[in-house]
Amino acid sequence: MILLSGPALHRELDALDDEQREAVFHDGDLAVMAGPGSGKTRTLVAKVGYLLASQQVSIHRSVAAITYGRGAAREITHRLRKLGITHERHLTSSTLHSWCLNAVLRPYGPLVGIPVPSPGCIVDEWSSAWSQHVAPSYAEAGVHGKGNPKEIVRARRIVASGRAQDIEALGKMADVARSFDARLTAAGQFDFDSIIAQSLRLLRENSKAAKMVAARYPWLIVDEYQDLGPVLHELVLHLRNQEGVRVAAFGDPDQTIMSFNGADPRYLRELAAQKGIHPVALTTNYRCGQAVIDASHVVLDEPRPHRADPLREDNGDLELVPLAGGLSDHAKRVVEKVHELSTAGTRLHQVAIFYPRKGELLDAIVAALNMANLPYVHEGEQRFPKGDLADFIHDCAARAVLGPAIRATGTQRTDHAHTITEMAFAYNRLRRGSGLPEIPDHVAGGILVTALQSVSADDNLTVWLEKLSSALALPAICAGSPIARDQDVLQQFLNAARRHGLTVGDVAGTVRTDRLTLVTYHSAKGREWDYVILPGLVDGIMPYRPWSRPHRRHLEPREADLTESRRLFYVALTRTRQTAILIYGDFWTSDRGDRNEYGKSRFILELLNRRPSILTHARPLQHQQHVIPG
């Protein structure tokens, strides 16, 4: 037996509702359509636990739990450990890119003549090393203009998927995509898209390698399937239909908000329609009250089966706050609402402020928060580098400052300090990825304990980083990493530390207690707060209207863009456990000084016009506003 199913797993399985149990205990392939707040991650983790505990994976095989982002992969690993699932050799929880690199490309690429990334050759999209190929690719394909990186990303993914009808629809952009990939290969470079594309090519062209991958990973558990794009979709279909790999896909077509990366809700629907795939719908929203759920369905413009937890005693609140002024007034009202909530006893980390993108609205919010001296974490701020190695340094700082203390932070991604065992495993994974020999976990744990003790939040970050680097051989990990951004990640941390006079507490980015969260709609996905505030609900900002220089105005959004904006707004609304506060107006002024009078956000108008019976002034509030009552 791989895993002795302990009491934690038994309790978790017993606590599942009927829909969740159907997904967990179904022994065949399945597609789980999980609405907001329906316990998707909980069900996915329970599914993995059940597969291991019930011996559906033999002693020499593993379950691969794959997701889009690093944060989600780390969250899944943490939850599995809480259930007592710690046998990493029988479980791989990682991002899609990491799994393709380490489970497909590295082991089998050299055997079939497909190149494998060497240290420093994986470049980020839109980095200078990547962007240098854009304009020449357009020119070689005979397409006029300097090039659009987003168009290239989307086209490359469609071409790599091999979906003939979609490739034909690309027209000349298909040639641009092929030219770009050829130039990237000629330069000896990879990006994350080419890692997945080469992995799919390897599996399709080499049946023996595909069978070995299938033998190692008889189960693929895929999270956020709707956001992973055409290449992943084809890779899953190939492993399932050609090699017999079992698949459990989790996602929600209504939360497809990454179309600029090639995501499309049809891929999850196509998978669900495959012969032998068992569809399961998770329809109980354990997060939101019924008032918020009803409003979210209005925004989608289609009925959905989602319902609130029947044991919930309130309906939640939706506050619609009208303003006559511009975006600076929206930002001031945000500050006033935060003060109201704080006075009523709400902790700041239970409140999030959303903005759709950088620009005038974000600038106004930041200015107002700074003027009011309200502490906040701005997740879009780019003081620190990104990536697995950067995350590990953040985790070291958090562990050093807080120890194992549990923290109430209001978000799933930041509610724990990692254990030494977890960090030792992550450290060895970094060493392995950089070509360094692993060391026994207990030895790695001892090194970490020594390196992270006697550290306070006020300690100088530069001094601490130098000590940490020496203790953990971080320069060697940087040098050996195949990812270009890891090559100078330590130097970037040191530069930020010196430029801003930072402390260890500043880099412990998971510490959010009593700080507001300022976050984009996109980055809020998969998370929750008691209160969410959405200012700037004016047409042109949400939904976005693209600026046309020839017309000297912002144009009506394309139908596809408007549909995605609906889904984005739907995601934002359903992040709240208690109240969503929507601040709207009739105009906004651009940074060019233009007054744009496109009126209220059409989503607000739909809430006001299509559901008048649920709007009321029933309870007194500091400012005049509509309230969808709880």
XYZ file of C-alpha atoms in Angstrom:
630
model
C 0.000 0.000 0.000
C 1.477 3.341 -1.006
C -0.132 5.453 1.648
C -1.673 4.556 4.977
C -4.861 6.607 4.864
C -4.798 8.383 8.176
C -7.611 10.053 10.099
C -7.119 13.429 8.381
C -7.916 11.954 4.968
C -10.860 9.974 6.360
C -12.298 13.117 7.932
C -11.866 15.042 4.682
C -13.596 12.356 2.630
C -16.462 12.136 5.124
C -16.978 15.928 4.977
C -17.508 16.070 1.205
C -20.951 16.850 -0.202
C -22.652 14.476 -2.651
C -21.336 16.205 -5.783
C -17.783 16.309 -4.433
C -17.972 12.647 -3.425
C -19.107 11.715 -6.924
C -15.988 13.363 -8.340
C -13.641 11.798 -5.785
C -14.907 8.220 -5.849
C -15.569 7.865 -9.576
C -12.901 5.453 -10.799
C -12.805 6.546 -14.443
C -12.001 9.694 -16.377
C -13.952 12.773 -15.414
C -14.410 16.479 -16.077
C -15.421 18.476 -13.029
C -17.242 21.735 -13.751
C -16.648 23.610 -10.521
C -18.483 26.878 -9.957
C -17.079 29.641 -7.724
C -16.667 28.702 -4.087
C -17.685 25.107 -4.748
C -14.654 23.506 -3.123
C -12.768 22.714 -6.336
C -9.299 22.570 -4.762
C -10.628 20.608 -1.788
C -12.202 18.075 -4.146
C -9.072 17.835 -6.298
C -6.890 17.221 -3.247
C -9.324 14.615 -1.914
C -9.262 12.928 -5.331
C -5.482 12.623 -5.198
C -5.636 11.317 -1.636
C -8.236 8.744 -2.590
C -6.222 7.529 -5.593
C -3.135 7.000 -3.461
C -4.897 5.536 -0.430
C -6.982 3.102 -2.503
C -3.887 1.757 -4.292
C -5.083 2.858 -7.724
C -1.479 3.890 -8.365
C 1.089 1.104 -8.036
C 4.371 1.331 -6.151
C 6.406 2.404 -9.203
C 3.932 4.976 -10.510
C 2.820 8.500 -9.639
C -0.129 10.827 -9.787
C 0.625 14.082 -11.610
C -1.355 17.041 -10.244
C -0.840 19.834 -12.768
C -1.955 23.444 -12.578
C -1.300 26.761 -14.300
C 0.419 28.860 -11.629
C 3.088 28.322 -9.006
C 0.821 29.535 -6.213
C -1.868 26.984 -7.023
C 0.672 24.149 -7.231
C 2.093 25.119 -3.846
C -1.387 25.327 -2.335
C -2.235 21.827 -3.560
C 1.015 20.453 -2.121
C 0.344 22.132 1.224
C -3.196 20.770 1.461
C -2.030 17.279 0.574
C 0.544 17.411 3.345
C -2.148 18.455 5.832
C -3.951 15.218 4.902
C -0.789 13.239 5.585
C 0.136 12.735 1.926
C 3.887 13.237 1.935
C 5.294 10.544 -0.369
C 6.601 12.797 -3.112
C 7.880 9.944 -5.266
C 4.259 8.867 -5.776
C 2.968 12.384 -6.330
C 4.059 15.254 -8.546
C 2.324 18.565 -7.861
C 3.694 21.197 -10.198
C 2.963 23.731 -12.876
C 2.274 22.577 -16.406
C 5.625 23.931 -17.611
C 7.578 22.267 -14.837
C 5.888 18.914 -15.406
C 6.538 18.989 -19.154
C 10.176 19.928 -18.593
C 10.954 17.407 -15.853
C 8.622 14.521 -16.724
C 8.742 14.599 -20.526
C 11.412 16.759 -22.130
C 14.436 16.160 -19.886
C 14.095 12.374 -19.495
C 13.211 11.545 -23.094
C 14.298 14.485 -25.278
C 17.957 13.378 -25.497
C 16.846 9.856 -26.463
C 14.887 11.038 -29.511
C 16.993 13.982 -30.659
C 14.862 16.803 -29.242
C 16.995 19.477 -27.539
C 16.729 20.058 -23.811
C 17.161 23.469 -22.130
C 20.629 24.171 -20.778
C 21.376 26.632 -17.938
C 19.984 30.090 -18.598
C 18.380 29.371 -21.958
C 14.687 29.526 -20.924
C 13.682 33.138 -21.506
C 10.549 34.905 -20.294
C 7.915 36.108 -22.724
C 8.417 39.788 -23.572
C 11.927 39.867 -22.122
C 14.483 41.563 -24.344
C 15.944 38.182 -25.370
C 12.463 37.046 -26.422
C 11.240 40.301 -27.970
C 14.184 40.532 -30.364
C 12.547 37.806 -32.489
C 9.157 39.547 -32.872
C 9.748 42.121 -35.614
C 11.943 39.841 -37.790
C 9.291 37.119 -37.628
C 6.631 39.491 -38.925
C 8.950 40.699 -41.681
C 9.905 37.183 -42.767
C 6.227 36.182 -42.962
C 5.434 39.269 -45.020
C 3.142 40.771 -42.392
C 3.300 44.555 -42.099
C 4.148 46.202 -38.784
C 6.526 45.892 -35.857
C 4.585 42.975 -34.404
C 2.257 42.226 -31.540
C 3.708 39.905 -28.859
C 0.248 38.837 -27.659
C -0.718 37.836 -31.201
C 2.453 35.780 -31.494
C 1.828 33.967 -28.201
C -1.686 33.008 -29.252
C -0.659 32.000 -32.787
C 2.275 29.885 -31.628
C 0.034 27.918 -29.283
C -2.511 27.230 -31.989
C 0.170 26.144 -34.473
C 1.824 23.886 -31.877
C -1.512 22.239 -31.084
C -1.831 21.057 -34.673
C -5.542 21.890 -34.823
C -5.855 22.332 -38.604
C -9.051 24.391 -38.668
C -7.745 26.833 -36.066
C -4.380 27.102 -37.852
C -6.118 27.895 -41.135
C -8.095 30.656 -39.407
C -4.819 32.304 -38.368
C -3.890 33.133 -41.956
C -0.458 34.742 -42.233
C -0.067 34.746 -38.438
C 0.606 31.026 -38.668
C 3.717 31.837 -40.740
C 4.724 34.463 -38.182
C 4.440 31.852 -35.428
C 6.554 29.334 -37.340
C 9.193 31.964 -38.077
C 9.342 32.980 -34.432
C 9.797 29.377 -33.256
C 12.528 28.792 -35.842
C 14.394 31.895 -34.682
C 14.056 30.925 -31.031
C 15.433 27.453 -31.773
C 18.291 28.837 -33.894
C 19.305 31.058 -30.972
C 19.407 28.021 -28.659
C 16.576 29.462 -26.593
C 13.367 28.118 -25.109
C 10.396 29.819 -23.529
C 7.626 28.205 -21.519
C 5.472 27.779 -24.621
C 8.191 25.959 -26.523
C 8.705 23.582 -23.579
C 5.064 22.485 -23.825
C 5.093 22.440 -27.621
C 8.238 20.297 -27.752
C 6.762 17.947 -25.146
C 3.634 17.457 -27.267
C 5.783 16.883 -30.353
C 7.863 14.302 -28.489
C 4.802 12.371 -27.342
C 3.182 12.424 -30.773
C 6.273 11.387 -32.718
C 7.747 8.822 -30.319
C 5.314 6.199 -29.114
C 7.875 4.450 -26.905
C 8.602 7.652 -24.999
C 4.868 8.350 -24.721
C 4.285 4.886 -23.293
C 7.031 5.417 -20.717
C 5.472 8.708 -19.629
C 2.091 6.983 -19.384
C 3.600 4.142 -17.364
C 5.147 6.603 -14.924
C 2.014 8.760 -14.634
C -1.159 6.665 -15.051
C -3.273 9.520 -13.662
C -3.256 13.184 -14.693
C -5.145 15.537 -12.394
C -5.397 18.913 -14.154
C -6.519 22.073 -12.353
C -7.944 25.201 -14.040
C -8.240 23.271 -17.287
C -10.077 26.114 -19.029
C -7.028 28.401 -18.736
C -4.341 26.022 -20.010
C -4.789 26.463 -23.746
C -4.774 24.304 -26.891
C -1.370 22.633 -26.533
C -2.076 21.249 -23.066
C -5.507 20.153 -24.299
C -3.960 18.186 -27.157
C -1.295 16.731 -24.847
C -3.972 15.456 -22.446
C -6.049 14.041 -25.291
C -3.015 12.254 -26.727
C -2.007 10.647 -23.422
C -5.592 9.640 -22.712
C -6.727 8.449 -26.135
C -3.467 6.950 -27.396
C -1.722 5.783 -24.211
C -4.561 5.052 -21.786
C -3.696 7.629 -19.129
C -6.626 8.376 -16.808
C -7.638 12.036 -16.586
C -9.481 14.123 -14.010
C -9.897 17.709 -15.220
C -11.158 20.471 -12.934
C -12.266 23.906 -14.080
C -15.050 26.330 -14.912
C -15.639 27.639 -18.441
C -17.242 30.752 -16.941
C -13.903 31.627 -15.337
C -11.882 31.576 -18.559
C -10.047 34.889 -18.293
C -6.714 34.177 -20.022
C -7.720 34.356 -23.694
C -4.634 36.513 -24.376
C -2.666 33.353 -23.545
C -4.759 31.130 -25.809
C -7.235 29.968 -23.153
C -10.695 29.095 -24.407
C -13.700 27.626 -22.546
C -14.313 25.211 -25.401
C -11.334 23.030 -24.460
C -12.854 21.944 -21.154
C -16.213 21.467 -22.853
C -14.582 19.382 -25.588
C -12.903 17.192 -22.995
C -16.164 16.743 -21.101
C -17.853 15.645 -24.342
C -15.258 12.914 -25.040
C -16.554 9.368 -24.979
C -15.895 7.792 -21.581
C -15.459 11.097 -19.728
C -17.842 11.357 -16.785
C -19.042 14.960 -16.222
C -19.597 16.189 -12.670
C -20.926 19.625 -11.717
C -20.114 21.236 -8.365
C -22.977 23.693 -7.924
C -23.010 24.656 -4.238
C -21.200 27.945 -3.616
C -19.891 27.767 -0.051
C -18.327 31.237 -0.310
C -20.979 33.682 -1.516
C -24.459 34.530 -0.349
C -27.389 34.101 -2.719
C -27.626 37.850 -3.428
C -24.086 37.880 -4.836
C -24.693 34.651 -6.739
C -27.841 36.066 -8.344
C -25.990 39.227 -9.343
C -23.144 37.202 -10.857
C -25.634 35.342 -13.049
C -27.028 38.659 -14.284
C -23.524 39.685 -15.337
C -22.978 36.387 -17.169
C -26.244 37.053 -18.991
C -27.095 33.360 -18.720
C -28.746 31.213 -16.022
C -26.532 28.894 -13.980
C -27.358 26.165 -11.428
C -25.139 27.633 -8.696
C -26.755 28.063 -5.312
C -25.618 29.181 -1.879
C -24.835 26.770 0.917
C -28.282 25.730 2.235
C -26.944 25.991 5.790
C -25.957 29.632 5.321
C -28.181 31.958 7.346
C -27.639 35.189 5.362
C -27.806 36.055 1.679
C -24.661 38.174 1.541
C -24.657 41.800 0.412
C -24.062 43.652 -2.816
C -23.620 47.407 -2.304
C -23.948 49.600 -5.384
C -22.422 53.010 -4.702
C -23.104 55.780 -7.277
C -20.744 58.748 -7.611
C -20.999 61.993 -9.551
C -17.231 62.639 -9.615
C -14.267 61.135 -11.447
C -11.757 58.458 -10.548
C -10.155 60.452 -7.726
C -13.573 60.497 -6.066
C -13.858 56.754 -6.567
C -10.529 56.328 -4.794
C -11.603 58.602 -1.936
C -14.771 56.567 -1.529
C -12.643 53.415 -1.351
C -10.764 54.921 1.582
C -14.045 55.918 3.260
C -15.451 52.418 2.838
C -12.279 50.897 4.309
C -12.579 53.209 7.328
C -16.250 52.216 7.732
C -15.371 48.534 7.675
C -12.434 48.997 10.030
C -14.573 50.954 12.500
C -17.090 48.103 12.429
C -14.362 45.651 13.447
C -13.187 44.283 10.101
C -9.480 43.454 9.904
C -7.742 45.027 6.910
C -6.470 41.729 5.529
C -10.101 40.695 5.095
C -10.579 43.468 2.512
C -9.401 43.497 -1.107
C -9.517 46.336 -3.646
C -9.673 45.253 -7.283
C -8.576 47.103 -10.404
C -8.752 45.756 -13.969
C -5.362 46.984 -15.258
C -2.667 49.609 -14.757
C -3.666 53.163 -15.560
C -5.613 56.097 -14.213
C -7.760 54.098 -11.780
C -4.809 52.335 -10.146
C -2.893 55.607 -9.872
C -5.844 57.258 -8.120
C -6.279 54.355 -5.682
C -2.580 54.225 -4.771
C -2.505 57.989 -4.208
C -5.585 57.857 -1.965
C -4.324 54.919 0.099
C -0.936 56.589 0.588
C -2.581 59.878 1.538
C -4.707 58.073 4.129
C -1.691 56.112 5.465
C -3.577 52.849 5.027
C -1.244 49.818 4.984
C -1.647 47.634 1.909
C 0.061 45.017 -0.204
C 0.101 45.944 -3.888
C 0.576 42.674 -5.715
C 1.317 44.375 -9.013
C 4.362 46.102 -7.590
C 7.539 44.833 -9.207
C 10.194 45.339 -6.556
C 11.146 41.671 -6.484
C 11.802 39.086 -9.204
C 9.444 36.185 -9.857
C 9.835 32.439 -10.211
C 10.281 29.319 -8.070
C 13.643 30.446 -6.709
C 12.256 33.883 -5.834
C 9.290 32.216 -4.116
C 11.673 30.076 -2.095
C 13.527 33.156 -0.860
C 10.204 34.761 0.120
C 9.299 31.562 1.998
C 12.644 31.529 3.800
C 12.055 35.099 4.958
C 8.518 34.309 6.142
C 9.675 31.213 7.998
C 12.596 33.072 9.572
C 10.372 35.909 10.786
C 7.293 33.951 11.833
C 8.417 30.413 12.448
C 5.609 27.889 11.950
C 2.937 30.296 13.241
C -0.441 30.060 11.553
C -1.644 33.429 10.319
C -5.148 34.615 9.492
C -4.595 36.508 6.263
C -7.837 36.167 4.361
C -6.325 34.401 1.341
C -5.682 30.747 0.658
C -2.238 31.353 -0.748
C -0.797 33.021 2.338
C -2.389 31.354 5.345
C 0.589 29.343 6.547
C 4.320 29.467 7.057
C 5.848 26.456 5.357
C 7.172 23.666 7.531
C 10.851 22.800 7.468
C 9.958 19.499 5.781
C 8.113 21.327 3.003
C 10.973 23.754 2.551
C 13.558 20.965 2.498
C 11.614 19.277 -0.308
C 11.352 22.588 -2.219
C 15.085 23.197 -1.716
C 15.976 19.780 -3.129
C 13.654 20.374 -6.075
C 15.553 23.584 -6.838
C 18.863 21.747 -6.577
C 17.609 19.001 -8.863
C 16.368 21.541 -11.411
C 19.789 23.193 -11.465
C 21.690 19.949 -11.920
C 23.018 19.813 -8.359
C 22.944 16.575 -6.351
C 20.114 16.271 -3.867
C 20.896 15.897 -0.196
C 18.863 13.876 2.331
C 15.763 15.767 3.423
C 16.718 15.589 7.096
C 20.119 17.100 6.276
C 18.504 19.840 4.174
C 16.087 20.482 7.034
C 18.946 20.885 9.486
C 20.688 23.366 7.198
C 17.472 25.358 6.868
C 16.822 25.402 10.609
C 20.308 26.795 11.219
C 20.047 29.341 8.395
C 16.647 30.654 9.465
C 17.022 30.910 13.210
C 17.627 34.108 15.203
C 16.201 36.366 12.479
C 13.858 39.286 13.090
C 11.646 41.249 10.710
C 13.809 44.357 11.240
C 17.095 42.723 10.229
C 18.876 44.225 7.233
C 17.818 42.335 4.113
C 21.178 42.632 2.341
C 23.106 41.093 5.249
C 20.551 38.302 5.675
C 20.503 37.448 1.958
C 24.279 37.128 1.884
C 24.199 34.730 4.850
C 21.326 32.732 3.343
C 23.096 32.492 -0.008
C 26.227 31.123 1.600
C 24.387 28.598 3.783
C 22.216 27.214 0.978
C 24.611 27.521 -1.990
C 22.087 29.726 -3.761
C 24.612 31.147 -6.270
C 25.209 27.618 -7.604
C 21.460 27.044 -7.900
C 21.120 30.317 -9.798
C 23.958 29.465 -12.157
C 22.629 25.997 -12.936
C 18.987 26.914 -13.469
C 17.745 26.581 -17.044
C 15.534 29.645 -16.522
C 17.266 32.860 -17.540
C 15.582 35.022 -14.901
C 17.018 32.775 -12.155
C 20.554 33.592 -13.236
C 20.517 36.981 -11.533
C 17.627 36.577 -9.097
C 19.901 37.072 -6.079
C 21.349 40.230 -7.560
C 17.852 41.562 -8.205
C 16.899 40.965 -4.567
C 20.087 42.670 -3.406
C 19.530 45.625 -5.733
C 15.990 46.069 -4.409
C 17.201 45.758 -0.828
C 19.825 48.474 -1.278
C 17.642 50.771 -3.367
C 14.709 50.718 -0.939
C 16.524 50.039 2.358
C 14.519 46.850 2.880
C 14.379 44.528 5.860
C 13.773 40.780 6.076
C 10.176 41.543 6.988
C 9.720 43.404 3.699
C 10.665 40.348 1.641
C 8.478 38.032 3.709
C 5.763 38.775 1.188
C 3.286 36.320 2.661
C 2.883 38.501 5.755
C -0.375 40.332 5.087
C -2.034 40.575 8.496
C -3.727 43.968 8.905
C -2.883 45.062 5.379
C -5.325 45.661 2.555
C -4.802 43.724 -0.652
C -4.647 45.757 -3.868
C -4.902 43.306 -6.742
C -5.956 42.929 -10.374
C -9.137 41.098 -11.294
C -6.997 38.409 -12.955
C -4.789 37.805 -9.915
C -7.805 37.580 -7.596
C -8.981 34.397 -9.285
C -9.058 31.372 -7.006
C -8.972 33.498 -3.854
C -11.444 35.013 -1.402
C -11.908 37.838 1.087
C -14.729 38.898 3.386
C -15.120 42.193 1.525
C -14.160 43.128 -2.024
C -14.294 46.701 -3.337
C -14.545 47.350 -7.081
C -14.170 51.063 -7.905
C -14.024 52.616 -11.376
C -17.085 50.868 -12.792
C -17.418 53.240 -15.720
C -17.749 52.112 -19.316
C -14.333 52.234 -20.932
C -12.586 51.043 -17.781
C -14.803 48.039 -17.064
C -15.440 46.814 -19.653
C -12.343 48.148 -21.365
C -12.676 50.207 -24.554
C -9.551 50.294 -26.758
C -8.256 53.731 -27.733
C -8.307 54.568 -31.454
C -5.943 57.318 -32.485
C -7.582 57.866 -35.915
C -11.046 58.128 -34.351
C -9.813 60.095 -31.324
C -12.006 58.055 -29.016
C -12.303 54.726 -27.267
C -14.021 52.176 -29.471
C -16.752 49.742 -28.532
C -15.138 46.471 -27.381
C -15.193 43.510 -29.742
C -17.774 40.862 -28.891
C -15.113 38.356 -27.825
C -13.445 40.946 -25.570
C -16.780 41.932 -24.047
C -17.566 38.285 -23.309
C -14.252 37.888 -21.527
C -14.859 41.107 -19.573
C -18.144 39.594 -18.410
C -16.329 36.539 -17.165
C -13.683 38.704 -15.496
C -16.325 40.758 -13.681
C -18.091 37.521 -12.715
C -14.861 36.223 -11.184
C -14.380 39.463 -9.246
C -17.913 39.438 -7.820
C -17.614 35.881 -6.580
C -14.450 36.462 -4.541
C -16.432 37.780 -1.556
C -17.534 35.815 1.468
C -19.772 38.627 2.698
C -20.077 41.838 0.683
C -19.101 43.126 -2.743
C -18.957 46.930 -2.883
C -19.361 48.279 -6.435
C -18.470 51.947 -6.965
C -19.677 53.374 -10.276
C -19.970 56.670 -12.132
C -20.663 58.259 -15.521
C -17.251 59.484 -16.688
C -13.520 59.233 -16.247
C -10.584 61.405 -17.257
C -7.624 59.859 -19.044
C -3.982 60.660 -18.333
C -4.116 62.779 -21.506
C -6.736 64.971 -19.861
C -9.626 63.720 -22.019
C -13.004 63.489 -20.297
C -14.601 60.222 -21.413
C -18.351 60.194 -20.909
C -19.391 56.709 -21.948
C -21.679 56.338 -18.949
C -21.950 53.748 -16.224
C -20.462 50.323 -16.734
C -22.943 48.280 -18.727
C -22.622 45.573 -16.079
C -23.879 47.994 -13.448
C -26.727 49.037 -15.732
C -27.730 45.408 -16.096
C -27.828 44.997 -12.340
C -29.874 48.180 -11.991
C -32.216 47.658 -14.928
C -32.723 43.930 -15.183
C -33.221 43.135 -11.509
C -34.993 46.176 -10.032
C -36.984 44.052 -7.609
C -33.903 43.105 -5.599
C -32.631 46.672 -5.197
C -33.569 48.471 -2.023
C -32.614 51.313 0.285
C -33.658 49.151 3.210
C -30.872 49.911 5.636
C -29.228 53.235 6.471
C -25.680 53.645 5.193
C -23.222 56.498 5.402
C -23.529 57.225 1.670
C -26.499 56.904 -0.608
C -26.300 53.573 -2.361
C -28.336 50.682 -3.595
C -28.088 47.476 -1.599
C -28.971 44.022 -2.798
C -29.943 42.848 0.646
C -28.679 40.078 2.845
